[in-house]
Every structure is written in C-alpha cells, then in structure tokens.
C-alpha cells in the first residue's frame, strides 16, 4: 500500500522541517511527500531535498489558500491513499504503519482518521 502525504505550508520552514523529520523516521515510509508552499521565499527548498534523502519530496509553490493548496497536492498525488498532514503536526514513528495495518485489516475502509499531536 502506497501513501502520498500532502502538506500545505506558508512562511513556516522550521515547522515544515520538523514535520518532515518526523516523516523521515516513520517505520513505514510514504511513497511521496507533496509540499504545497505559499511562502514568500522558497529558496530553502533545495535544503529540504538535501536534508531528507529518504523522502520522495515534491515541492510545489502556490498562492496562499490552505484549501487550494491541499487540493493542488491531492491532484498531484500518485497514490490511492493520501494523508493530509499540516506542517505543525508531530507524528509518532509508527503512525503510517498503524494506518496501513488498519486499512489492510479493513479492506472496505475508504477513509481513516487518527490522533495527531499539534506541536504547540
């Protein structure tokens, strides 16, 4: 089972980096991580690619609108399963593994929700 992670962000590179760090430590890595960035300055994108080589990072730029940013990421996603993950979310290392396990155990399931920790 492959999972695309879609993350909207705007002017919060430190939050985004922390979230990507949590994704890179997952026991079940996502197939792709689509970051839709509405920041004023996106020059840090090359740093992100270099910092997280285990993640298939797709970095897009967009106008500010969290809903439009999510929709843009969803349209670009190549996987059947999509995790909408904001940039200020902390994921435990087994989060994706648990989602995958549940989805496999319940093949009629079409959507999942779980508990997430907001870093603030």
Coordinates of C-alpha atoms in Angstrom, one line a residue:
X1 CA 0.0 0.0 0.0
X2 CA 1.4 3.4 -1.0
X3 CA 0.7 6.6 0.7
X4 CA 1.0 10.2 -0.5
X5 CA 1.4 12.8 2.1
X6 CA 0.1 16.3 1.2
X7 CA 1.2 19.2 3.3
X8 CA 0.3 22.9 2.8
X9 CA 2.6 25.4 4.3
X10 CA 3.3 29.2 4.4
X11 CA 6.2 31.0 5.9
X12 CA 7.0 28.4 8.5
X13 CA 10.1 26.5 7.3
X14 CA 11.0 25.4 10.8
X15 CA 7.6 23.8 11.3
X16 CA 7.8 22.1 7.9
X17 CA 11.3 20.8 8.6
X18 CA 10.2 19.3 11.9
X19 CA 7.3 17.6 10.3
X20 CA 9.5 16.2 7.5
X21 CA 11.9 15.0 10.2
X22 CA 9.0 13.0 11.8
X23 CA 8.0 11.6 8.4
X24 CA 11.6 10.5 7.6
X25 CA 11.6 8.5 10.8
X26 CA 8.4 6.6 10.1
X27 CA 8.6 2.8 10.3
X28 CA 6.6 2.8 7.1
X29 CA 7.8 5.5 4.7
X30 CA 5.4 7.3 2.5
X31 CA 5.8 6.8 -1.3
X32 CA 5.8 10.6 -1.8
X33 CA 5.6 13.8 0.2
X34 CA 3.9 16.7 -1.6
X35 CA 4.6 20.1 0.0
X36 CA 2.5 22.9 -1.4
X37 CA 4.2 26.0 -0.3
X38 CA 2.7 29.5 -0.4
X39 CA 5.7 31.2 1.4
X40 CA 7.2 34.5 0.3
X41 CA 10.6 32.9 -0.1
X42 CA 11.1 29.3 -1.1
X43 CA 14.8 29.3 -1.6
X44 CA 15.0 26.8 1.3
X45 CA 13.5 24.1 -0.9
X46 CA 16.9 22.8 -2.1
X47 CA 18.0 22.5 1.6
X48 CA 14.9 20.3 2.3
X49 CA 15.7 18.0 -0.6
X50 CA 19.2 17.5 0.6
X51 CA 18.2 17.1 4.3
X52 CA 15.6 14.4 3.7
X53 CA 17.0 12.0 1.1
X54 CA 14.7 9.1 2.3
X55 CA 11.6 11.1 1.3
X56 CA 10.4 11.4 -2.2
X57 CA 9.8 15.2 -1.8
X58 CA 7.7 17.0 -4.4
X59 CA 7.9 20.7 -3.7
X60 CA 5.2 22.9 -5.3
X61 CA 4.5 26.6 -5.0
X62 CA 1.1 28.1 -4.8
X63 CA -0.9 31.2 -3.8
X64 CA -1.9 31.3 -0.2
X65 CA -5.1 29.3 0.5
X66 CA -4.8 26.2 2.6
X67 CA -7.8 24.6 0.9
X68 CA -6.5 25.3 -2.6
X69 CA -3.0 24.1 -1.5
X70 CA -4.4 20.8 -0.2
X71 CA -6.5 20.4 -3.4
X72 CA -3.4 21.0 -5.6
X73 CA -1.4 18.4 -3.6
X74 CA -4.2 15.9 -3.9
X75 CA -4.4 16.4 -7.7
X76 CA -0.6 15.7 -7.9
X77 CA -0.7 12.7 -5.7
X78 CA 0.0 9.4 -7.4
X79 CA -1.1 7.0 -4.6
X80 CA -4.5 5.7 -3.7
X81 CA -4.1 6.7 -0.1
X82 CA -3.5 10.3 0.9
X83 CA -2.5 11.6 4.3
X84 CA -3.4 15.3 4.8
X85 CA -0.8 16.5 7.2
X86 CA -0.3 20.1 8.3
X87 CA 3.2 21.5 8.8
X88 CA 2.7 21.8 12.6
X89 CA 1.8 18.1 13.2
X90 CA 4.1 15.7 15.1
X91 CA 3.7 12.1 14.1
X92 CA 4.8 9.2 16.2
X93 CA 7.3 6.9 14.3
X94 CA 4.7 4.2 13.8
X95 CA 1.8 6.4 12.7
X96 CA 1.8 5.4 9.0
X97 CA 2.4 1.8 9.9
X98 CA -0.7 1.7 12.1
X99 CA -2.8 3.4 9.3
X100 CA -1.6 0.8 6.8
X101 CA -2.3 -2.1 9.2
X102 CA -5.8 -0.9 9.9
X103 CA -6.6 -0.3 6.2
X104 CA -5.3 -3.8 5.3
X105 CA -7.4 -5.4 8.1
X106 CA -10.5 -3.5 6.9
X107 CA -10.4 -3.6 3.1
X108 CA -13.9 -2.0 2.8
X109 CA -12.5 1.1 4.6
X110 CA -12.4 4.2 2.3
X111 CA -11.0 6.8 4.8
X112 CA -9.1 6.9 8.1
X113 CA -8.6 9.4 10.8
X114 CA -6.3 9.2 13.7
X115 CA -5.0 11.1 16.6
X116 CA -2.3 13.7 15.8
X117 CA -0.2 15.9 18.1
X118 CA -0.1 19.5 17.3
X119 CA 3.4 20.7 18.2
X120 CA 2.1 23.8 20.0

